Amino acid sequence: MAHQWRGVIREYASRLPVNESTRVITLGEGGTPLVLAPALSALTGSEVYLKVEGMNPTGSFKDRGMTMAITAAVAAGTEAVVCASTGNTSASAAAYATQAGIKCAVLVPDGKIAMGKLSQAIAHGAELLQVNGNFDNCLDVARKLSENYPVFLVNSVNPARIEGQKTGAFEVVDFLGDAPDYHLLPVGNAGNITAYWKGYREYSEPYESETAGTLPAVSTKRPVMWGFQAAGSAPIVAGHPITEPDTIATAIRIGNPASWAQAEAARDESGGLIDAVTDEEILEAHRWLSSREGVFVEPASAAGVAGLLKYHAAGQVPSGKKIVITVTGHGLKDPQWALRNADGSDVTPTKVDFDVVSVADALGLA
Ligand SMILES: *Cc1c(COP(=O)(O)O)cnc(C)c1O
């Protein structure tokens, strides 16, 4: 019988803080495709793969961490969870809390949240508050709320989130048979780069499992980590928090990343880098992915590809390597960007008469 994917907790139970008696809250997250990107591979002369995280149940990688965070919340007997969110965390928290039968409160920054994400949180019945402030202000309030009231914080400052998200690295290694040479990804609050690096480290050494004894190393090496922030909100690149972060890539519009130090550790221990890409470079990468690779992502998700294109143009991407780029969330979350031409004008469909000759004409077949 074909193997059906059972969600990241059951697939990687021996490497996560769970045991046989844990009540697992899952929507079948993880097991996402690692897609060979033909155009990026041809451009660079390397084998470039996309880890397509938009294929998760709520359309972003946040589900990997949320299955763990909500499972931990339920194990702790919690009745309600809270998160600050630029959108995808709230969509994910709301869905997993619904399955667990607990309440979910969501703090989102005023304005700048994509319709697709907002509608998910509302559809799943989250208590949604739009805070007069930015993401960093929301996270600050969510933290204080969880410290002073009976609610459980499910942002990526919760270690359970990082545990779940490290499974992304496991899947890459399991698929390729070893770690890639480079791993590129967007950086916002920096939980994901922290989690991937943790996963790659754990897979490259013997692992002391709580339930299965000592597990042997799975990979022979670790990748070089390249993280990319949006130029208008690139605190790690600038070396100081950004008070008014600004970018069209709303999922990485974060001025003071919670996992700042861990992101720098991933960069330094792997011999990698964290750099910025402009909104124009992000939108160009977004168009490249949809028009050349067949992969539709939300703008923030394209930051890693924007980084690859930028470093390729500077002659700094080696050929003959294996390069994995995480594309973090689905294009349908924030579809408006696809309806613009490169010059900023609106895309308008060609109108034709109800007639085969006109249609053939319009398609240039005549
Ligand atoms: C959350 C998110 C990011 C940023 O991830 P961090 O862990 O905050 O660095 C990037 N892209 C998308 C689509 C996201 O939802």
PDB file of N, CA, C and O and ligand atoms in Angstrom, residues 60-62 86 88-89 117 156 165 186-193 251-252 254 298 300-301 328-329, ligand 1:
ATOM      1  N   SER A  60       1.237  27.943   4.188  1.00  0.00           N
ATOM      2  CA  SER A  60       2.591  28.434   4.487  1.00  0.00           C
ATOM      3  C   SER A  60       3.299  27.454   5.422  1.00  0.00           C
ATOM      4  O   SER A  60       2.663  26.589   6.029  1.00  0.00           O
ATOM      5  N   PHE A  61       4.623  27.659   5.561  1.00  0.00           N
ATOM      6  CA  PHE A  61       5.419  26.775   6.430  1.00  0.00           C
ATOM      7  C   PHE A  61       5.023  26.899   7.891  1.00  0.00           C
ATOM      8  O   PHE A  61       5.427  26.067   8.712  1.00  0.00           O
ATOM      9  N   LYS A  62       4.258  27.933   8.250  1.00  0.00           N
ATOM     10  CA  LYS A  62       3.897  28.136   9.657  1.00  0.00           C
ATOM     11  C   LYS A  62       3.205  26.898  10.241  1.00  0.00           C
ATOM     12  O   LYS A  62       3.271  26.664  11.448  1.00  0.00           O
ATOM     13  N   THR A  86       1.828  38.743  10.991  1.00  0.00           N
ATOM     14  CA  THR A  86       1.711  39.523   9.762  1.00  0.00           C
ATOM     15  C   THR A  86       0.701  38.850   8.843  1.00  0.00           C
ATOM     16  O   THR A  86       0.466  39.298   7.742  1.00  0.00           O
ATOM     17  N   ASN A  88       0.211  34.983   8.167  1.00  0.00           N
ATOM     18  CA  ASN A  88       0.233  33.526   8.046  1.00  0.00           C
ATOM     19  C   ASN A  88       0.215  32.795   9.380  1.00  0.00           C
ATOM     20  O   ASN A  88      -0.372  31.710   9.490  1.00  0.00           O
ATOM     21  N   THR A  89       0.836  33.364  10.394  1.00  0.00           N
ATOM     22  CA  THR A  89       0.786  32.734  11.716  1.00  0.00           C
ATOM     23  C   THR A  89      -0.652  32.701  12.215  1.00  0.00           C
ATOM     24  O   THR A  89      -1.108  31.695  12.777  1.00  0.00           O
ATOM     25  N   LYS A 117      -5.015  35.917   3.930  1.00  0.00           N
ATOM     26  CA  LYS A 117      -4.640  35.487   5.288  1.00  0.00           C
ATOM     27  C   LYS A 117      -5.685  35.927   6.312  1.00  0.00           C
ATOM     28  O   LYS A 117      -6.063  35.163   7.203  1.00  0.00           O
ATOM     29  N   SER A 156       6.839  32.265  17.133  1.00  0.00           N
ATOM     30  CA  SER A 156       8.030  31.412  17.006  1.00  0.00           C
ATOM     31  C   SER A 156       9.030  31.641  18.142  1.00  0.00           C
ATOM     32  O   SER A 156      10.060  30.971  18.187  1.00  0.00           O
ATOM     33  N   GLN A 165       9.247  23.356  12.956  1.00  0.00           N
ATOM     34  CA  GLN A 165       9.748  23.903  11.692  1.00  0.00           C
ATOM     35  C   GLN A 165      11.081  23.292  11.258  1.00  0.00           C
ATOM     36  O   GLN A 165      11.421  23.303  10.074  1.00  0.00           O
ATOM     37  N   PRO A 186      13.820  33.413   2.875  1.00  0.00           N
ATOM     38  CA  PRO A 186      13.497  34.746   3.373  1.00  0.00           C
ATOM     39  C   PRO A 186      13.690  34.792   4.883  1.00  0.00           C
ATOM     40  O   PRO A 186      13.557  33.765   5.559  1.00  0.00           O
ATOM     41  N   VAL A 187      13.992  35.988   5.403  1.00  0.00           N
ATOM     42  CA  VAL A 187      14.125  36.167   6.852  1.00  0.00           C
ATOM     43  C   VAL A 187      13.231  37.325   7.305  1.00  0.00           C
ATOM     44  O   VAL A 187      13.345  38.436   6.803  1.00  0.00           O
ATOM     45  N   GLY A 188      12.327  37.020   8.227  1.00  0.00           N
ATOM     46  CA  GLY A 188      11.463  38.044   8.815  1.00  0.00           C
ATOM     47  C   GLY A 188      11.716  38.124  10.305  1.00  0.00           C
ATOM     48  O   GLY A 188      12.623  38.812  10.774  1.00  0.00           O
ATOM     49  N   ASN A 189      10.939  37.352  11.059  1.00  0.00           N
ATOM     50  CA  ASN A 189      11.156  37.273  12.502  1.00  0.00           C
ATOM     51  C   ASN A 189      12.297  36.299  12.820  1.00  0.00           C
ATOM     52  O   ASN A 189      12.687  36.129  13.962  1.00  0.00           O
ATOM     53  N   ALA A 190      12.798  35.613  11.789  1.00  0.00           N
ATOM     54  CA  ALA A 190      14.000  34.771  11.819  1.00  0.00           C
ATOM     55  C   ALA A 190      13.808  33.415  12.504  1.00  0.00           C
ATOM     56  O   ALA A 190      14.785  32.726  12.798  1.00  0.00           O
ATOM     57  N   GLY A 191      12.560  33.025  12.720  1.00  0.00           N
ATOM     58  CA  GLY A 191      12.297  31.697  13.280  1.00  0.00           C
ATOM     59  C   GLY A 191      12.651  30.594  12.295  1.00  0.00           C
ATOM     60  O   GLY A 191      13.181  29.545  12.683  1.00  0.00           O
ATOM     61  N   ASN A 192      12.386  30.828  11.009  1.00  0.00           N
ATOM     62  CA  ASN A 192      12.566  29.746  10.047  1.00  0.00           C
ATOM     63  C   ASN A 192      14.035  29.439   9.779  1.00  0.00           C
ATOM     64  O   ASN A 192      14.423  28.277   9.725  1.00  0.00           O
ATOM     65  N   ILE A 193      14.873  30.474   9.656  1.00  0.00           N
ATOM     66  CA  ILE A 193      16.303  30.214   9.429  1.00  0.00           C
ATOM     67  C   ILE A 193      16.894  29.519  10.661  1.00  0.00           C
ATOM     68  O   ILE A 193      17.718  28.609  10.550  1.00  0.00           O
ATOM     69  N   ALA A 251       4.909  39.609   4.834  1.00  0.00           N
ATOM     70  CA  ALA A 251       5.252  38.517   5.755  1.00  0.00           C
ATOM     71  C   ALA A 251       6.642  38.689   6.366  1.00  0.00           C
ATOM     72  O   ALA A 251       6.970  38.048   7.363  1.00  0.00           O
ATOM     73  N   ILE A 252       7.471  39.543   5.771  1.00  0.00           N
ATOM     74  CA  ILE A 252       8.804  39.794   6.344  1.00  0.00           C
ATOM     75  C   ILE A 252       8.972  41.278   6.688  1.00  0.00           C
ATOM     76  O   ILE A 252      10.083  41.793   6.744  1.00  0.00           O
ATOM     77  N   ILE A 254       9.259  43.174   9.295  1.00  0.00           N
ATOM     78  CA  ILE A 254       9.542  43.036  10.720  1.00  0.00           C
ATOM     79  C   ILE A 254      10.828  43.789  11.048  1.00  0.00           C
ATOM     80  O   ILE A 254      11.865  43.559  10.416  1.00  0.00           O
ATOM     81  N   GLU A 298       3.611  33.956  -2.621  1.00  0.00           N
ATOM     82  CA  GLU A 298       3.347  35.339  -2.222  1.00  0.00           C
ATOM     83  C   GLU A 298       4.674  36.104  -2.265  1.00  0.00           C
ATOM     84  O   GLU A 298       5.751  35.478  -2.221  1.00  0.00           O
ATOM     85  N   ALA A 300       6.737  37.838  -0.279  1.00  0.00           N
ATOM     86  CA  ALA A 300       7.806  37.570   0.695  1.00  0.00           C
ATOM     87  C   ALA A 300       8.510  36.254   0.400  1.00  0.00           C
ATOM     88  O   ALA A 300       9.718  36.114   0.612  1.00  0.00           O
ATOM     89  N   SER A 301       7.766  35.297  -0.103  1.00  0.00           N
ATOM     90  CA  SER A 301       8.300  33.959  -0.365  1.00  0.00           C
ATOM     91  C   SER A 301       9.366  33.971  -1.432  1.00  0.00           C
ATOM     92  O   SER A 301      10.145  33.023  -1.541  1.00  0.00           O
ATOM     93  N   THR A 328       8.175  30.241   0.861  1.00  0.00           N
ATOM     94  CA  THR A 328       7.529  30.046   2.153  1.00  0.00           C
ATOM     95  C   THR A 328       6.002  29.985   2.168  1.00  0.00           C
ATOM     96  O   THR A 328       5.423  29.362   3.056  1.00  0.00           O
ATOM     97  N   GLY A 329       5.347  30.654   1.209  1.00  0.00           N
ATOM     98  CA  GLY A 329       3.883  30.702   1.267  1.00  0.00           C
ATOM     99  C   GLY A 329       3.242  30.780  -0.111  1.00  0.00           C
ATOM    100  O   GLY A 329       3.879  31.164  -1.104  1.00  0.00           O
TER     101      GLY A 329
HETATM  102  C1  LIG B   1       6.484  33.979   8.414  1.00  0.00           C
HETATM  103  C2  LIG B   1       6.864  34.086   7.005  1.00  0.00           C
HETATM  104  C3  LIG B   1       8.156  34.432   6.593  1.00  0.00           C
HETATM  105  C4  LIG B   1       9.236  34.801   7.554  1.00  0.00           C
HETATM  106  O1  LIG B   1       9.635  33.734   8.372  1.00  0.00           O
HETATM  107  P1  LIG B   1      10.391  34.023   9.746  1.00  0.00           P
HETATM  108  O2  LIG B   1      10.418  32.726  10.433  1.00  0.00           O
HETATM  109  O3  LIG B   1       9.548  35.040  10.459  1.00  0.00           O
HETATM  110  O4  LIG B   1      11.723  34.561   9.404  1.00  0.00           O
HETATM  111  C5  LIG B   1       8.443  34.449   5.248  1.00  0.00           C
HETATM  112  N1  LIG B   1       7.504  34.159   4.325  1.00  0.00           N
HETATM  113  C6  LIG B   1       6.248  33.828   4.685  1.00  0.00           C
HETATM  114  C7  LIG B   1       5.266  33.520   3.616  1.00  0.00           C
HETATM  115  C8  LIG B   1       5.883  33.770   6.024  1.00  0.00           C
HETATM  116  O5  LIG B   1       4.632  33.449   6.353  1.00  0.00           O
END
